[in-house]
Coordinates of C-alpha atoms and ligand atoms in Angstrom, one line a residue:
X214 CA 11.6 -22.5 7.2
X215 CA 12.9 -19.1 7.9
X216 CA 12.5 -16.5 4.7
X217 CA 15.8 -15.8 3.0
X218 CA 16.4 -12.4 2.1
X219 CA 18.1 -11.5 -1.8
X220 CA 19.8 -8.2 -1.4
X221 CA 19.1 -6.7 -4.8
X222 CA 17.4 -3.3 -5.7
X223 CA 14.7 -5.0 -8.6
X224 CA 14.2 -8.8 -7.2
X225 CA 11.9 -9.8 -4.0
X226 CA 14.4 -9.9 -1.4
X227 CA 12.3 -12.5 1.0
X228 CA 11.8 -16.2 -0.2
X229 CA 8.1 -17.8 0.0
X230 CA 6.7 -21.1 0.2
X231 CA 7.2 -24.2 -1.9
X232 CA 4.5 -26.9 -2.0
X233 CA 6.5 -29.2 0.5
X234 CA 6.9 -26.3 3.1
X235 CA 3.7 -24.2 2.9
X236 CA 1.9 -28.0 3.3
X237 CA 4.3 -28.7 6.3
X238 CA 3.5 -24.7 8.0
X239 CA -0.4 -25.5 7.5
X240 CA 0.0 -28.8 8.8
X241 CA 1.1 -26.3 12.1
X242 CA -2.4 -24.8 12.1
X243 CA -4.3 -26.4 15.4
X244 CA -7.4 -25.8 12.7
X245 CA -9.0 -23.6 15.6
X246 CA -12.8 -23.7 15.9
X247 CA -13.2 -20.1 16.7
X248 CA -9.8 -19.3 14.3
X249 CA -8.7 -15.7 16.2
X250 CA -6.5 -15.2 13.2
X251 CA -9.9 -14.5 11.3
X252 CA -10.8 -11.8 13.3
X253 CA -7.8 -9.9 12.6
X254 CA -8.1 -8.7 9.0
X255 CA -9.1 -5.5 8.2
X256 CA -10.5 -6.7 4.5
X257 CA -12.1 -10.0 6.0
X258 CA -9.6 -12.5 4.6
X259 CA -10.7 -15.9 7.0
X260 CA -6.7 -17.0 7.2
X261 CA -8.4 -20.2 9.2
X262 CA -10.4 -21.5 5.8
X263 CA -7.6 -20.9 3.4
X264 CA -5.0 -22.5 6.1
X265 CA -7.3 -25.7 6.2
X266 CA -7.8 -25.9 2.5
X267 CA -4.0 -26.0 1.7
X268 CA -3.3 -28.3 4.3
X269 CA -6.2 -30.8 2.8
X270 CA -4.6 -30.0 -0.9
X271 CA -7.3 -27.8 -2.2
X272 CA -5.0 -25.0 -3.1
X273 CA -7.6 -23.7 -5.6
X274 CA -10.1 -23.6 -2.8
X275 CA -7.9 -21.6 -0.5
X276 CA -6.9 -18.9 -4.1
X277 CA -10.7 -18.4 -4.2
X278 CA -10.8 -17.7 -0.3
X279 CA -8.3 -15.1 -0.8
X280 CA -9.2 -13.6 -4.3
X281 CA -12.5 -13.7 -3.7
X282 CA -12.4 -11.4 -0.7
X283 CA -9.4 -9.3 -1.6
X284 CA -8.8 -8.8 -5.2
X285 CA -4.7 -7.2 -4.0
X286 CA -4.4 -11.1 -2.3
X287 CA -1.0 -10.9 -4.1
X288 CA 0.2 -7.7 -2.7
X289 CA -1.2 -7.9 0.8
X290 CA 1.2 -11.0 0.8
X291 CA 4.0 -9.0 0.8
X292 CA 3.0 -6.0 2.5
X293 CA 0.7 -6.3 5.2
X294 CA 1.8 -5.6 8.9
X295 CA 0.7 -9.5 9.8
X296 CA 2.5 -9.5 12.6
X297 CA 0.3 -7.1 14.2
X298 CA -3.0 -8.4 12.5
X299 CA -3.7 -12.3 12.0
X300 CA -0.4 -13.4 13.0
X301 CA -0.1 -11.7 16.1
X302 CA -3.8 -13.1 17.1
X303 CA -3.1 -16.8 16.1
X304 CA -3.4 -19.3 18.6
X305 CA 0.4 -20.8 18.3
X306 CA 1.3 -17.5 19.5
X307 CA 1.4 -19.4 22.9
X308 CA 2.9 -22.4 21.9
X309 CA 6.2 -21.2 19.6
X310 CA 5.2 -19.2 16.9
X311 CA 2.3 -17.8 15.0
X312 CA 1.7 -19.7 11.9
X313 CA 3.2 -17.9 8.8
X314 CA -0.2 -16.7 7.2
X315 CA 1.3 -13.9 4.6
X316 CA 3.9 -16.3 3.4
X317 CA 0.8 -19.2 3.0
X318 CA -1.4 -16.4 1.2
X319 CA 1.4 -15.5 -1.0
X320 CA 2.0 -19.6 -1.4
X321 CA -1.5 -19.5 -2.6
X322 CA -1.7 -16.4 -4.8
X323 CA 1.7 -18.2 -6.8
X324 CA 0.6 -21.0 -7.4
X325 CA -2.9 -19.1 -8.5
X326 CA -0.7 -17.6 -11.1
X327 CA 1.0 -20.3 -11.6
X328 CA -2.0 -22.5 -12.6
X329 CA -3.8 -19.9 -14.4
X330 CA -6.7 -20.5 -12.4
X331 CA -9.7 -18.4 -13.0
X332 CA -11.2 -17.4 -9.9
X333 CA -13.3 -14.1 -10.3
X334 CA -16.2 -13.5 -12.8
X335 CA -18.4 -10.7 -13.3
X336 CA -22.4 -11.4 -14.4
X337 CA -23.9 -11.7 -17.9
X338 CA -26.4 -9.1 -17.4
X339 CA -24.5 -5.7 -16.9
X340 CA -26.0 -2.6 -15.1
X341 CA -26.7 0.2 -16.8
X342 CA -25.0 2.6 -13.8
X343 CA -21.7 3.8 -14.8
X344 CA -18.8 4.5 -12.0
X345 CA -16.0 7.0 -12.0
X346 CA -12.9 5.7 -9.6
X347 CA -10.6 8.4 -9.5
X348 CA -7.3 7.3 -8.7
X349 CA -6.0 3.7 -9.6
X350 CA -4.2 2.8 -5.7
X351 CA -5.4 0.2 -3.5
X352 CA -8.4 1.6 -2.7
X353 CA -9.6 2.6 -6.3
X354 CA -8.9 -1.4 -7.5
X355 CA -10.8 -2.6 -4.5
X356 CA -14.2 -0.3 -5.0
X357 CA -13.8 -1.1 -8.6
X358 CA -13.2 -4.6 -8.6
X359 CA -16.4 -5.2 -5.8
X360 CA -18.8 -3.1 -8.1
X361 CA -17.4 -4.9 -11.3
X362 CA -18.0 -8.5 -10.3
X363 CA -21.6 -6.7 -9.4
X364 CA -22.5 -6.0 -12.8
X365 CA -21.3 -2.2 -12.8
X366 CA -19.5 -0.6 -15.9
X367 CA -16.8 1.1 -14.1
X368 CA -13.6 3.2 -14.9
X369 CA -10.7 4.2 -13.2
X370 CA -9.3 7.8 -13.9
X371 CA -5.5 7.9 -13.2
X372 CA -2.6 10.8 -13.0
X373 CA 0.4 8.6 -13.6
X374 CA 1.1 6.0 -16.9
X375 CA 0.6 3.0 -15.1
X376 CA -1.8 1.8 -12.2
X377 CA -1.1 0.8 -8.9
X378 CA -0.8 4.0 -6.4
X379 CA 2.4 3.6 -4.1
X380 CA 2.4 -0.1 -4.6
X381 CA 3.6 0.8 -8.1
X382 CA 5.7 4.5 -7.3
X383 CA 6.3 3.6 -3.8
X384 CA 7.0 0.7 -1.8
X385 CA 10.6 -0.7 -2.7
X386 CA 10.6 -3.6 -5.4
X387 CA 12.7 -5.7 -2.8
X388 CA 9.4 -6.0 -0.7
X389 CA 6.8 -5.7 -3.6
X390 CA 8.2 -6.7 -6.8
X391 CA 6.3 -5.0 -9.8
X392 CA 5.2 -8.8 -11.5
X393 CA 2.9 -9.2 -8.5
X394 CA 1.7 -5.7 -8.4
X395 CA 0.7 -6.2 -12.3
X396 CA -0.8 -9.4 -11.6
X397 CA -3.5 -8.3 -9.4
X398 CA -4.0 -5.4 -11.5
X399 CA -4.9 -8.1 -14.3
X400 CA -7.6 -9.3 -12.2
X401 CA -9.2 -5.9 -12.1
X402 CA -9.0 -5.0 -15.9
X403 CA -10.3 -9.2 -16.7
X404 CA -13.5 -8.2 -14.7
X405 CA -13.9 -5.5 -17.3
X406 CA -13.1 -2.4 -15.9
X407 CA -11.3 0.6 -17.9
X408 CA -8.5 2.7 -17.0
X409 CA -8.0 6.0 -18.3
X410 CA -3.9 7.1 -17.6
X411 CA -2.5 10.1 -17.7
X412 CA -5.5 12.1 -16.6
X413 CA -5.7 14.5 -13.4
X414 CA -8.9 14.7 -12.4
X415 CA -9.3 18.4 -11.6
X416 CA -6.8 19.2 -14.0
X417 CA -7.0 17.3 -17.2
X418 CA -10.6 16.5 -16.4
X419 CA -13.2 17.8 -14.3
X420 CA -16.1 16.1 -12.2
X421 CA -18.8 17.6 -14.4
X422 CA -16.8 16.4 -17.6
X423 CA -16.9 12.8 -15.6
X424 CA -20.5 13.4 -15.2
X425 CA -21.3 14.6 -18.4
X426 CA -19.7 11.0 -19.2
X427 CA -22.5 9.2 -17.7
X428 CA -20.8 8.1 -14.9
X429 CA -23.5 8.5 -12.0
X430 CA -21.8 7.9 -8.7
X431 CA -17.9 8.7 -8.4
X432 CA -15.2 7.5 -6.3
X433 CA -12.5 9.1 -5.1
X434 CA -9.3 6.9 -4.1
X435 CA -6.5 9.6 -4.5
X436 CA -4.6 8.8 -1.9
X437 CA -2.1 11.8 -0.3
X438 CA 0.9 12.7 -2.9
X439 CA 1.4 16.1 -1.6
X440 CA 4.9 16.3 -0.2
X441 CA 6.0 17.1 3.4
X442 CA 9.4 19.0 4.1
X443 CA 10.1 20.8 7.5
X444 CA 10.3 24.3 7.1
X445 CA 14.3 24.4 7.9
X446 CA 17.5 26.4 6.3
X447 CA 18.2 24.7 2.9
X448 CA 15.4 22.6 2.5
X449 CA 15.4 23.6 -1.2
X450 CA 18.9 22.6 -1.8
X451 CA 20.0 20.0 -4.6
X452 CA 20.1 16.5 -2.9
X453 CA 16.7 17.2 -0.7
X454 CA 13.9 15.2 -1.3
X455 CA 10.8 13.6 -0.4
X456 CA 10.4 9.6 0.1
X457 CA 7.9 9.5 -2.5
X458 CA 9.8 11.2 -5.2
X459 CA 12.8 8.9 -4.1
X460 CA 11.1 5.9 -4.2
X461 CA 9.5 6.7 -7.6
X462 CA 12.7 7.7 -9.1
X463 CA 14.3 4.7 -7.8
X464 CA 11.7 2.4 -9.2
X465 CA 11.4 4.5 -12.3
X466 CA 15.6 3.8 -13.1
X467 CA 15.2 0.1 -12.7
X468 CA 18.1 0.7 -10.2
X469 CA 20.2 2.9 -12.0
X470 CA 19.5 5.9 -10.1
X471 CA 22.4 8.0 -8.3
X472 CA 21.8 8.6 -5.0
X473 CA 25.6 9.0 -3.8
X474 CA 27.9 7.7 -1.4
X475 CA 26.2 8.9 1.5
X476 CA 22.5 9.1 2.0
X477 CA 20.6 10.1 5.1
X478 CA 16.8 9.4 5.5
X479 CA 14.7 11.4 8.2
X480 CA 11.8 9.3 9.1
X481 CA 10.9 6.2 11.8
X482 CA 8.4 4.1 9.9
X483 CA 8.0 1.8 7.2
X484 CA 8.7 4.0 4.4
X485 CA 12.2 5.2 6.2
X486 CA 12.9 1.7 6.0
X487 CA 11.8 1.4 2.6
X488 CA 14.4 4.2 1.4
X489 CA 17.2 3.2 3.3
X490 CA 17.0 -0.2 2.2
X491 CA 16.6 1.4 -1.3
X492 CA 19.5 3.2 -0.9
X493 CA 21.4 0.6 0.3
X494 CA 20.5 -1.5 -2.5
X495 CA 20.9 1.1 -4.8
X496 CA 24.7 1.6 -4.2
X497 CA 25.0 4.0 -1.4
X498 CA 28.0 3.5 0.6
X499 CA 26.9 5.3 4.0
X500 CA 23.0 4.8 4.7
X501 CA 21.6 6.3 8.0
X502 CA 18.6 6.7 9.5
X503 CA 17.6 9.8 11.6
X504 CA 14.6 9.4 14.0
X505 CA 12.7 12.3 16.2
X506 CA 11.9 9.9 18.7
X507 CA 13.0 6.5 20.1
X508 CA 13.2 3.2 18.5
X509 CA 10.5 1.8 20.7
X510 CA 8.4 4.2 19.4
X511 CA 9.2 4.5 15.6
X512 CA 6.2 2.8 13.9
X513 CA 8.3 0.8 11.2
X514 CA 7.7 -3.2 11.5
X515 CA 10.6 -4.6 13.4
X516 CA 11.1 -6.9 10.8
X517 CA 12.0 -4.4 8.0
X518 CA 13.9 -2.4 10.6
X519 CA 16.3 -5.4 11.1
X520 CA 16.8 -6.0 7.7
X521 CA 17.7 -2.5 7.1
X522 CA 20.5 -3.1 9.9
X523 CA 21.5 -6.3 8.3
X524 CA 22.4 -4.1 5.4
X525 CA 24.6 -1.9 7.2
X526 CA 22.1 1.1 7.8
X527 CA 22.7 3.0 11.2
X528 CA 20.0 4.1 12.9
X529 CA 20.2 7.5 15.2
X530 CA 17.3 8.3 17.9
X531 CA 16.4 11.2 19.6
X532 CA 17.6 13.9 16.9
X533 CA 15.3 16.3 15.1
X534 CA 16.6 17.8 11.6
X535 CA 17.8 21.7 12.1
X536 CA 19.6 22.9 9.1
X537 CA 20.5 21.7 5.2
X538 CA 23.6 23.0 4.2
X539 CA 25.7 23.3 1.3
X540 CA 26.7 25.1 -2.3
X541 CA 24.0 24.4 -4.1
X542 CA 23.5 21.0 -3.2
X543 CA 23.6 19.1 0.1
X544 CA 26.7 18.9 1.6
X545 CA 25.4 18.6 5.3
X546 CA 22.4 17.8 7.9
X547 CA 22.9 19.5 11.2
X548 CA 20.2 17.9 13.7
X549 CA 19.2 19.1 17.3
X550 CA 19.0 16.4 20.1
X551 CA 15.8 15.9 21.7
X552 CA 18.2 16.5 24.8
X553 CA 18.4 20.1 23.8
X554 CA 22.0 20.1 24.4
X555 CA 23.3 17.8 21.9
X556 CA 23.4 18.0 18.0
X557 CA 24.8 16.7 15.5
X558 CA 26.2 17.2 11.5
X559 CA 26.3 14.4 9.3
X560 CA 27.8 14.4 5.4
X561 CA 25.5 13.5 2.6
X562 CA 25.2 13.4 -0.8
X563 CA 21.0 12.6 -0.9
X564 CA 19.0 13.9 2.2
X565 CA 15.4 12.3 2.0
X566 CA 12.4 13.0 4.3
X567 CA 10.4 10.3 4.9
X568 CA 7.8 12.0 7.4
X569 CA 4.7 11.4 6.1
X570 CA 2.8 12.8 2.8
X571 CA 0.1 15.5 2.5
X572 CA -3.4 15.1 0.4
X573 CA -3.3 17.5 -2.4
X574 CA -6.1 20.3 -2.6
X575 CA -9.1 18.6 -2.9
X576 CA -11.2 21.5 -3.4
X577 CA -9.9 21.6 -7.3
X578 CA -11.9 18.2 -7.7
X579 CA -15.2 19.2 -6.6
X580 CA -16.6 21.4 -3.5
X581 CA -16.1 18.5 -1.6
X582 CA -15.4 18.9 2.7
X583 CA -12.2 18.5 3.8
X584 CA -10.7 18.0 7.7
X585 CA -8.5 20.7 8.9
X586 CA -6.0 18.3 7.6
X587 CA -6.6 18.5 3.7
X588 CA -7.9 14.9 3.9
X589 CA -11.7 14.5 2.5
X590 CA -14.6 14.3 5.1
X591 CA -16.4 11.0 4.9
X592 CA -18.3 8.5 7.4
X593 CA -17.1 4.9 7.8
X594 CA -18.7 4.0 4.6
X595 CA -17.4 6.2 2.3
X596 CA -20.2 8.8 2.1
X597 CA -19.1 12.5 1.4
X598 CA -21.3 15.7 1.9
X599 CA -22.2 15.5 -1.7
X600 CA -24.6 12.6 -1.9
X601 CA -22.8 10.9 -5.2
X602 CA -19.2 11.4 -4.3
X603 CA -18.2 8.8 -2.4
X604 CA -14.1 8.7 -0.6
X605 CA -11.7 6.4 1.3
X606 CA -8.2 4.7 1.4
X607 CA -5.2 7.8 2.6
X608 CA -7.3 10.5 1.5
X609 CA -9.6 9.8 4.1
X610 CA -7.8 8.0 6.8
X611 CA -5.0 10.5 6.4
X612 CA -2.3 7.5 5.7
X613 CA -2.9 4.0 7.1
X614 CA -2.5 0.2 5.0
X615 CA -2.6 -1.1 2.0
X616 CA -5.6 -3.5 3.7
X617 CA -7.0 -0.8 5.2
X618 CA -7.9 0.8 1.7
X619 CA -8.8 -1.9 0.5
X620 CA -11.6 -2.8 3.5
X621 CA -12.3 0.7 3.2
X622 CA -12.7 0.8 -0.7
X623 CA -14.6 -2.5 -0.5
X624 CA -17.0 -1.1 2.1
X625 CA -17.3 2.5 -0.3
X626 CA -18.6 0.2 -3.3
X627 CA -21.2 -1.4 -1.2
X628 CA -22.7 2.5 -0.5
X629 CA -22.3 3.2 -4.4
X630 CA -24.7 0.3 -4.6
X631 CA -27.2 1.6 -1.8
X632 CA -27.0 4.3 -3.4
X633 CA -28.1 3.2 -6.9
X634 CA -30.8 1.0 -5.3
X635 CA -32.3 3.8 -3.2
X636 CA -32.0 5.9 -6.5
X637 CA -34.1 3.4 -8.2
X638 CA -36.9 3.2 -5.4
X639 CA -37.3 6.6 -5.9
Ligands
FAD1341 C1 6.8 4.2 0.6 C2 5.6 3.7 1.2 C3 5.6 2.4 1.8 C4 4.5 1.8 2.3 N1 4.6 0.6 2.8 C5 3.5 0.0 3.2 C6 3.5 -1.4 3.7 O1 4.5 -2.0 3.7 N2 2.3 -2.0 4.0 C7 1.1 -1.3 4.0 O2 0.1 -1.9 4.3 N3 1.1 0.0 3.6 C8 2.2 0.6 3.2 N4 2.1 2.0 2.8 C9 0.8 2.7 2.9 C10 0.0 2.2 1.7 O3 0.7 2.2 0.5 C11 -1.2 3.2 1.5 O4 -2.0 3.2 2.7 C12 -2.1 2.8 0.3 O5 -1.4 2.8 -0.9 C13 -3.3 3.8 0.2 O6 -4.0 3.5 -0.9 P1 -4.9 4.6 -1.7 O7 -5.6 3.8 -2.8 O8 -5.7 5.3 -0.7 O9 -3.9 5.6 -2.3 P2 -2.6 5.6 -3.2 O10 -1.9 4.2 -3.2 O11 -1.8 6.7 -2.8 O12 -3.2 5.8 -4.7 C14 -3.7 7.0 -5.1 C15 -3.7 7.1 -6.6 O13 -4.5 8.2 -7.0 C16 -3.8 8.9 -8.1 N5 -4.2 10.3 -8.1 C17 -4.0 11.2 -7.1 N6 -4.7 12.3 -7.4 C18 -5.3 12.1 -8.6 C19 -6.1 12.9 -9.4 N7 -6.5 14.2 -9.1 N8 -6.6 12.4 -10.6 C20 -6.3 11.1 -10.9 N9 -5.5 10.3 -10.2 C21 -5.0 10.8 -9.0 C22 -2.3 8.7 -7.7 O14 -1.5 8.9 -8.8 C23 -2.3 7.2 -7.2 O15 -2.2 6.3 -8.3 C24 3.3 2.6 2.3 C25 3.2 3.9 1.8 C26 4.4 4.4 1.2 C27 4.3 5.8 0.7
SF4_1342 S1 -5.4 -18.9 14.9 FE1 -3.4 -19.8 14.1 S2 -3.6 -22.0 14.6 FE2 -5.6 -21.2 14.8 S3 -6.7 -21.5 12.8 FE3 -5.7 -19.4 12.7 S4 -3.7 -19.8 11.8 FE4 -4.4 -21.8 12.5

């Protein structure tokens, strides 16, 4: 039952379930009475209840298990690190292997889809409290989708055309293909809520012009966009870039994009992986990976790392970038060893840093406090120093999971509530 891997830039390169195996893996599950796997989700997803109900047939049962608790079920399918959440606490673990919960979830979530079933509603009598969501990434959908099935009118403020955060500009369509991405965004919009593109909030739009709206209580979900090159010779040449703006253009092209015959990503984690893989896929002869540190210690899941080297990518520890060089546009990378005698110069064509991104200035959105950091100062649940601006996802945790913003976002929508209800007391 392994997962079979298309190498192709637009189509979902791993396989999933169909009814015959996903009822033979839950048929696996030992059915646990204290079901470890359940404690290991950030967003609360009980993998144990929706396991049982597809093994006893009631796929529909184990959609509204998923749905009901995470309205990205479909995306966290793909992209969550399961192997070091549920899977990784699951009792088989000692047996042979963990039970495949992602590929079950996204078994589920298809056949969802593929039923039409309608699992989320939102209640007849509406509040009268409107919400601002500023932002339209994981966390964004997840605050907005908890107040919405609550009864609150809420709408979602977004920079770019189309919704999704970097699970619609970022992560590589071989891993997250754009169909499910726009599926659970479906769910969002049937539960009512509105989205407003092409609108920078602090730009376009200011928080005073969102509160002279209406909207009582905002959220802010907007995620860290701001790019992050090393300050080194010839940063600035043609052929430099940042993963973010690869990945987007890649997406953007459908594919087409020209990356060259030789492309070197600077970067250990998922998101290295992601661009080499995207690089690979997109054509580029020579794809190679250059890491600070060693493999042990990059933070990319093993899984995608060995599917990059299935492709051909090479991956280099222990060197640090030093110097960009060329006429105009990259010709060469020079990198220092972490030795401090060795170094190295590699040709390219693309050069793209994939070291982590930056929050923008949130200052220009409100006279909100930020960490040394740029990131936005909140508690656990969301709560900023000014008492109706409420934060999480990457702006707050300064870059973490797709679940993680969602829990978080989940958790914000719950204190925009208290908030309301305290209001009203008063
Ligand atoms: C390439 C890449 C690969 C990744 N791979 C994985 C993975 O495999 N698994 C995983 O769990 N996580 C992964 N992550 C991390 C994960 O995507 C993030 O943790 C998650 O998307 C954070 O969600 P968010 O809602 O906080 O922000 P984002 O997804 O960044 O969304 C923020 C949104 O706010 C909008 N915005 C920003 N400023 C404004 C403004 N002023 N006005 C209006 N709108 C604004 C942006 O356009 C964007 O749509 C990856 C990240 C990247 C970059
Ligand atoms: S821990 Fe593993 S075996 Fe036990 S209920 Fe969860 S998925 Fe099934």
């Amino acid at each position: 039952m392994s997962k079979v891997r298309k190498d192709n830039y637009t189509s979902e390169a791993a396989s999933g379930f169909t009814p015959r195996t996903a009822m033979e893996e839950a048929a696996r599950c030992l059915l646990c009475h204290d079901a470890p796997c359940s404690q290991g989700c950030p967003a609360g997803t009980d993998p144990g209840k929706f396991i049982r109900s597809i093994r006893f047939r009631n796929v529909k049962g184990a959609a509204e298990t998923i749905r009901e608790n995470n309205i990205l079920g479909g995306t966290c399918a793909r992209v969550c690190p399961y192997d070091r959440l549920c899977e990784e606490a699951c009792s088989r673990c000692g047996i042979d292997k963990p039970i495949e919960i992602g590929r079950l979830q996204r078994f589920a979530i298809e056949q969802e889809e593929a039923f039409k079933m309608q699992i989320l509603n939102t209640p007849e009598n509406k509040k009268n409290e409107k919400v601002a969501c500023i932002g339209s990434g994981p966390a964004s959908l997840a605050c907005a989708a908890k107040l919405a099935t609550s009864g609150y009118l809420v709408t979602i403020f977004e920079s770019e055309e189309k919704a999704g955060g970097v699970l619609t500009y970022g992560i590589t369509p071989a891993r997250l293909p754009q169909n499910v991405v726009d599926q659970d965004i479906q769910k969002v919009k049937d539960l009512g809520v509105e989205f407003v593109f092409n609108t920078k909030v602090g730009e376009d739009l200011t928080i005073d012009d969102i509160k002279d709206k209406g909207f009582e209580a905002i959220f802010v979900g907007t995620g860290l966009w701001a790019a992050k090159i090393p300050d080194i010779p010839g940063k600035n040449l043609d052929g430099v870039t940042t993963a973010v703006d690869f990945l987007k253009n890649a997406r953007e092209s459908k594919g087409t994009l020209d990356v060259g015959s030789s492309v070197v990503v600077i970067g250990g984690g998922d998101v290295a992986m992601d661009c080499a893989v995207s690089a690979k896929l997109l054509g580029a002869e020579k794809v190679a990976i250059y890491y600070r540190r060693t493999l042990e210690e990059a933070p990319a899941n093993m899984e995608e790392i060995q599917y990059a080297i299935s492709l051909g990518v090479t991956i280099t520890t222990n060197f640090a970038p030093a110097e960009i060089t060329g006429d105009g546009k990259v010709e060469f990378i020079t990198f220092d060893g972490r030795d401090k005698k060795s170094s190295a110069k590699v040709a390219a064509d693309t050069v793209v840093f994939a070291i982590g991104q930056a929050p923008e200035d949130m200052k220009k959105l409100a006279p909100i406090e930020v960490t040394e950091k740029g990131t936005i100062e909140a508690d656990e649940d969301g709560k900023t120093n000014i008492d109706y601006i409420f934060a999480a996802g990457d702006i707050v945790n300064g870059g973490n999971t797709v679940v993680e913003a969602v829990a978080q976002g989940k958790k914000a929508a719950e204190e925009i509530m208290n908030y309301f209800e305290k209001k009203g007391v008063k």
